[in-house]
Amino acid sequence: MKITKIEVQKHHKDRYSIYLDDEYAFPVAESVLIQFVLAKGQELTEAEVTKIKNADNNAKAYSRALDYLSHQLRSVKEVKNDLYDKDYSTPVIQNVIAKLKTLNYLDDENFTRSLIRTDIRIAKKGPRTIAGKLRQKGIDAPMIDMAMADEYPLETQVDNALAWVEKLSQHTGGKSFFALQQKIKQNLLQKGFDMDVIKAALDAADLQKDSRDEQDALTKAGDKLWRRYATLPQGKQKIKQTLYRKGFAIDDIQHYLDEKAEADA
């Protein structure tokens, strides 16, 4: 078989169409064209054509991987999954991954440390959440533990948790002081902080109960319950129990109920 024409593809300037014996045969990347020194008039065997096609498949997979990596750092697992999604074979993917590692375009340790630093600085996530994210991206536990120990010391964890405490404490939402503290703890647990870090952050924040805010919250919650249960049998007991579960002090609840009963008398 003889190469009778080589032309640049109209919509892909870095790819070429190869014609054998005056008929279109296959496309190749520019790198493959150079690698095999393809030229018009060159004779090719079936084995050589197969070799060229395989090389082009590798080149396309490599190009896809570079494009995927151009947007942000990726883990080895992420690149593999992307190439599998594009139907590349395991041997091709293995070749691409090996090449990317050799060129330092793929480095799971660097990826791990970068992600940790970003999530600490930008999202202020807790270590458990960050570790879970890394596991999903194929990073093993020893690498996560090592990087986390270096990049996210306990002091920084407390600082980030404290920042969340200060932000969340600004929005009481009509809750009792006790309920607000519980909400903050639950929120920080969901963000991936450990309880000892949360307690340290709460101690550092030194939140103080504001008597007026507490009374306003009790009145708001109590009035809502009063409208619903006051006229029912055992209704006042139901109100008392519900307010107590919401974290209000029993003496404050009783004072509220006495005032409501007196007002309705």
Short mmCIF file of C-alpha atoms in Angstrom, two decimals:
data_model
loop_
_atom_site.label_atom_id
_atom_site.label_comp_id
_atom_site.label_asym_id
_atom_site.label_seq_id
_atom_site.Cartn_x
_atom_site.Cartn_y
_atom_site.Cartn_z
CA MET A 1 0.00 0.00 0.00
CA LYS A 2 1.29 3.41 -0.99
CA ILE A 3 0.56 6.78 0.61
CA THR A 4 -0.90 8.79 -2.25
CA LYS A 5 -2.04 11.89 -0.35
CA ILE A 6 -1.66 13.54 3.06
CA GLU A 7 -3.86 16.51 3.86
CA VAL A 8 -4.60 18.62 6.93
CA GLN A 9 -8.09 18.03 8.28
CA LYS A 10 -10.41 21.00 7.79
CA HIS A 11 -11.62 21.29 11.39
CA HIS A 12 -8.58 19.83 13.19
CA LYS A 13 -5.41 21.54 12.07
CA ASP A 14 -3.21 19.26 14.18
CA ARG A 15 -4.57 16.11 12.52
CA TYR A 16 -3.99 14.71 9.04
CA SER A 17 -5.92 12.43 6.72
CA ILE A 18 -3.88 9.65 5.14
CA TYR A 19 -4.85 8.24 1.72
CA LEU A 20 -3.60 4.85 0.59
CA ASP A 21 -3.80 3.94 -3.08
CA ASP A 22 -5.97 7.03 -3.75
CA GLU A 23 -8.53 6.13 -1.05
CA TYR A 24 -8.97 7.65 2.42
CA ALA A 25 -7.52 5.22 4.94
CA PHE A 26 -7.14 6.74 8.42
CA PRO A 27 -6.34 9.94 10.36
CA VAL A 28 -3.20 10.63 12.39
CA ALA A 29 -2.05 13.29 14.83
CA GLU A 30 0.81 15.56 13.78
CA SER A 31 3.03 13.90 16.39
CA VAL A 32 2.37 10.48 14.80
CA LEU A 33 3.02 11.87 11.32
CA ILE A 34 6.42 13.06 12.53
CA GLN A 35 7.12 9.93 14.59
CA PHE A 36 6.73 7.62 11.58
CA VAL A 37 8.05 10.16 9.06
CA LEU A 38 5.00 9.61 6.88
CA ALA A 39 5.27 11.06 3.39
CA LYS A 40 3.60 10.85 0.01
CA GLY A 41 4.88 7.89 -2.01
CA GLN A 42 5.81 5.86 1.08
CA GLU A 43 4.97 2.16 1.02
CA LEU A 44 3.28 0.67 4.10
CA THR A 45 2.61 -2.92 5.12
CA GLU A 46 -0.50 -4.04 7.02
CA ALA A 47 1.62 -4.39 10.16
CA GLU A 48 2.94 -0.85 9.79
CA VAL A 49 -0.57 0.53 9.31
CA THR A 50 -1.71 -1.23 12.49
CA LYS A 51 1.26 0.16 14.37
CA ILE A 52 0.53 3.68 13.12
CA LYS A 53 -3.15 3.41 14.08
CA ASN A 54 -2.24 2.21 17.57
CA ALA A 55 0.18 5.10 17.97
CA ASP A 56 -2.50 7.54 16.90
CA ASN A 57 -4.94 6.07 19.40
CA ASN A 58 -2.34 6.62 22.11
CA ALA A 59 -1.79 10.17 20.86
CA LYS A 60 -5.51 10.94 20.97
CA ALA A 61 -5.80 9.56 24.50
CA TYR A 62 -2.78 11.59 25.58
CA SER A 63 -4.24 14.73 24.01
CA ARG A 64 -7.55 14.09 25.79
CA ALA A 65 -5.75 13.68 29.11
CA LEU A 66 -3.81 16.93 28.62
CA ASP A 67 -7.05 18.76 27.88
CA TYR A 68 -8.65 17.27 31.00
CA LEU A 69 -5.66 18.35 33.08
CA SER A 70 -5.59 21.86 31.62
CA HIS A 71 -8.56 22.99 33.72
CA GLN A 72 -7.29 21.95 37.16
CA LEU A 73 -5.10 19.43 38.98
CA ARG A 74 -6.40 15.86 38.79
CA SER A 75 -5.65 12.61 40.54
CA VAL A 76 -4.52 9.51 38.67
CA LYS A 77 -7.92 7.92 39.28
CA GLU A 78 -9.76 10.92 37.83
CA VAL A 79 -7.71 10.84 34.62
CA LYS A 80 -8.13 7.08 34.29
CA ASN A 81 -11.90 7.33 34.76
CA ASP A 82 -12.16 10.10 32.19
CA LEU A 83 -10.26 8.05 29.62
CA TYR A 84 -12.34 4.95 30.36
CA ASP A 85 -15.45 7.08 29.82
CA LYS A 86 -14.05 7.91 26.37
CA ASP A 87 -13.73 4.16 25.65
CA TYR A 88 -9.95 3.95 25.56
CA SER A 89 -8.53 0.51 26.33
CA THR A 90 -6.65 -0.35 29.52
CA PRO A 91 -3.24 -0.70 27.78
CA VAL A 92 -3.65 2.72 26.12
CA ILE A 93 -4.67 4.31 29.43
CA GLN A 94 -1.73 2.73 31.23
CA ASN A 95 0.67 4.12 28.61
CA VAL A 96 -0.83 7.61 28.93
CA ILE A 97 -0.73 7.56 32.74
CA ALA A 98 2.91 6.44 32.72
CA LYS A 99 3.86 9.24 30.31
CA LEU A 100 2.02 11.87 32.34
CA LYS A 101 3.74 10.73 35.53
CA THR A 102 7.15 10.82 33.85
CA LEU A 103 6.52 14.41 32.78
CA ASN A 104 5.20 15.29 36.27
CA TYR A 105 1.81 16.21 34.86
CA LEU A 106 0.29 13.65 37.24
CA ASP A 107 1.42 13.49 40.85
CA ASP A 108 -1.03 12.24 43.47
CA GLU A 109 0.96 13.57 46.40
CA ASN A 110 1.11 17.07 44.92
CA PHE A 111 -2.58 16.82 44.04
CA THR A 112 -3.43 15.76 47.60
CA ARG A 113 -1.52 18.57 49.24
CA SER A 114 -2.92 21.16 46.83
CA LEU A 115 -6.52 20.07 47.43
CA ILE A 116 -6.04 20.13 51.21
CA ARG A 117 -4.54 23.62 51.12
CA THR A 118 -7.36 24.91 48.91
CA ASP A 119 -10.14 23.44 51.05
CA ILE A 120 -8.50 24.79 54.21
CA ARG A 121 -8.08 28.30 52.84
CA ILE A 122 -11.16 28.75 50.65
CA ALA A 123 -13.89 26.45 51.98
CA LYS A 124 -12.56 26.04 55.55
CA LYS A 125 -13.67 22.40 55.53
CA GLY A 126 -12.92 20.02 58.36
CA PRO A 127 -10.31 17.26 57.94
CA ARG A 128 -12.82 14.40 57.78
CA THR A 129 -14.67 16.00 54.88
CA ILE A 130 -11.44 16.69 53.01
CA ALA A 131 -10.19 13.13 53.61
CA GLY A 132 -13.46 11.71 52.29
CA LYS A 133 -13.17 13.83 49.17
CA LEU A 134 -9.63 12.59 48.58
CA ARG A 135 -10.63 8.95 49.04
CA GLN A 136 -13.29 9.38 46.35
CA LYS A 137 -10.53 10.63 44.04
CA GLY A 138 -8.48 7.50 44.61
CA ILE A 139 -5.96 8.74 47.18
CA ASP A 140 -4.97 6.06 49.69
CA ALA A 141 -5.15 6.51 53.47
CA PRO A 142 -1.40 6.68 54.20
CA MET A 143 -0.90 9.51 51.71
CA ILE A 144 -3.93 11.38 53.07
CA ASP A 145 -2.76 11.00 56.66
CA MET A 146 0.77 12.16 55.87
CA ALA A 147 -0.36 15.20 53.89
CA MET A 148 -3.05 16.11 56.42
CA ALA A 149 -0.55 16.02 59.29
CA ASP A 150 1.70 18.45 57.41
CA GLU A 151 -0.90 20.75 55.88
CA TYR A 152 -3.70 20.84 58.47
CA PRO A 153 -2.29 21.03 62.03
CA LEU A 154 -4.66 21.10 64.99
CA GLU A 155 -4.21 24.83 65.51
CA THR A 156 -5.40 25.57 61.98
CA GLN A 157 -8.37 23.24 62.42
CA VAL A 158 -9.43 25.15 65.55
CA ASP A 159 -8.96 28.48 63.73
CA ASN A 160 -11.22 27.36 60.89
CA ALA A 161 -13.81 25.91 63.27
CA LEU A 162 -13.75 29.16 65.25
CA ALA A 163 -14.42 31.15 62.08
CA TRP A 164 -17.51 29.01 61.51
CA VAL A 165 -18.65 29.39 65.13
CA GLU A 166 -18.43 33.17 64.89
CA LYS A 167 -20.37 33.18 61.62
CA LEU A 168 -23.07 30.75 62.72
CA SER A 169 -23.60 32.44 66.09
CA GLN A 170 -24.72 35.60 64.28
CA HIS A 171 -27.87 33.82 63.10
CA THR A 172 -29.82 32.63 66.14
CA GLY A 173 -32.99 31.90 64.18
CA GLY A 174 -35.12 32.34 67.28
CA LYS A 175 -33.36 29.48 69.04
CA SER A 176 -32.45 29.19 72.70
CA PHE A 177 -28.80 29.66 73.59
CA PHE A 178 -28.51 25.93 74.25
CA ALA A 179 -30.19 25.02 70.94
CA LEU A 180 -27.92 27.46 69.10
CA GLN A 181 -24.84 25.76 70.56
CA GLN A 182 -26.19 22.35 69.55
CA LYS A 183 -26.88 23.61 66.04
CA ILE A 184 -23.33 24.96 65.75
CA LYS A 185 -21.88 21.64 66.94
CA GLN A 186 -23.98 19.68 64.46
CA ASN A 187 -23.07 22.02 61.62
CA LEU A 188 -19.34 21.70 62.33
CA LEU A 189 -19.59 17.92 62.60
CA GLN A 190 -21.20 17.91 59.15
CA LYS A 191 -18.34 20.06 57.87
CA GLY A 192 -15.89 17.38 58.98
CA PHE A 193 -14.49 18.71 62.25
CA ASP A 194 -13.89 16.40 65.22
CA MET A 195 -15.70 17.08 68.48
CA ASP A 196 -12.53 17.98 70.42
CA VAL A 197 -11.78 20.67 67.81
CA ILE A 198 -15.37 21.93 67.98
CA LYS A 199 -15.23 22.18 71.77
CA ALA A 200 -11.94 24.08 71.56
CA ALA A 201 -13.46 26.49 69.04
CA LEU A 202 -16.55 27.06 71.20
CA ASP A 203 -14.33 27.71 74.24
CA ALA A 204 -12.29 30.22 72.23
CA ALA A 205 -15.45 31.94 70.96
CA ASP A 206 -16.70 32.30 74.56
CA LEU A 207 -20.30 32.79 73.43
CA GLN A 208 -22.45 34.56 76.01
CA LYS A 209 -26.16 34.13 76.52
CA ASP A 210 -28.03 37.39 75.99
CA SER A 211 -30.99 37.49 78.38
CA ARG A 212 -33.07 39.68 76.08
CA ASP A 213 -32.43 37.50 73.04
CA GLU A 214 -33.23 34.42 75.11
CA GLN A 215 -36.50 35.90 76.31
CA ASP A 216 -37.47 37.00 72.81
CA ALA A 217 -36.76 33.51 71.49
CA LEU A 218 -38.77 31.92 74.30
CA THR A 219 -41.71 34.24 73.69
CA LYS A 220 -41.68 33.61 69.95
CA ALA A 221 -41.52 29.83 70.33
CA GLY A 222 -43.97 29.85 73.23
CA ASP A 223 -46.59 31.98 71.47
CA LYS A 224 -46.56 29.63 68.51
CA LEU A 225 -47.10 26.64 70.77
CA TRP A 226 -49.68 28.47 72.86
CA ARG A 227 -51.87 29.12 69.84
CA ARG A 228 -51.71 25.43 68.96
CA TYR A 229 -52.06 23.69 72.32
CA ALA A 230 -53.29 26.05 75.04
CA THR A 231 -56.95 25.08 74.79
CA LEU A 232 -56.30 21.33 74.60
CA PRO A 233 -56.32 18.95 77.57
CA GLN A 234 -52.78 18.79 78.96
CA GLY A 235 -51.93 21.52 76.46
CA LYS A 236 -49.89 23.62 78.87
CA GLN A 237 -47.86 20.57 79.87
CA LYS A 238 -47.21 19.89 76.19
CA ILE A 239 -45.99 23.48 75.76
CA LYS A 240 -43.70 23.22 78.77
CA GLN A 241 -42.16 19.95 77.58
CA THR A 242 -41.63 21.24 74.06
CA LEU A 243 -39.97 24.45 75.22
CA TYR A 244 -37.74 22.50 77.57
CA ARG A 245 -36.61 20.24 74.71
CA LYS A 246 -35.75 23.38 72.77
CA GLY A 247 -33.24 24.25 75.47
CA PHE A 248 -35.04 26.94 77.46
CA ALA A 249 -34.58 27.05 81.24
CA ILE A 250 -37.46 25.53 83.22
CA ASP A 251 -37.83 28.63 85.44
CA ASP A 252 -38.09 30.88 82.37
CA ILE A 253 -40.66 28.56 80.83
CA GLN A 254 -42.80 28.57 83.96
CA HIS A 255 -42.63 32.35 84.20
CA TYR A 256 -43.76 32.60 80.58
CA LEU A 257 -46.67 30.20 81.16
CA ASP A 258 -47.77 32.06 84.29
CA GLU A 259 -47.81 35.34 82.40
CA LYS A 260 -49.82 33.83 79.54
CA ALA A 261 -52.34 32.28 81.93
CA GLU A 262 -52.71 35.59 83.77
CA ALA A 263 -53.20 37.48 80.52
CA ASP A 264 -55.91 35.05 79.39
CA ALA A 265 -57.71 35.04 82.74
#
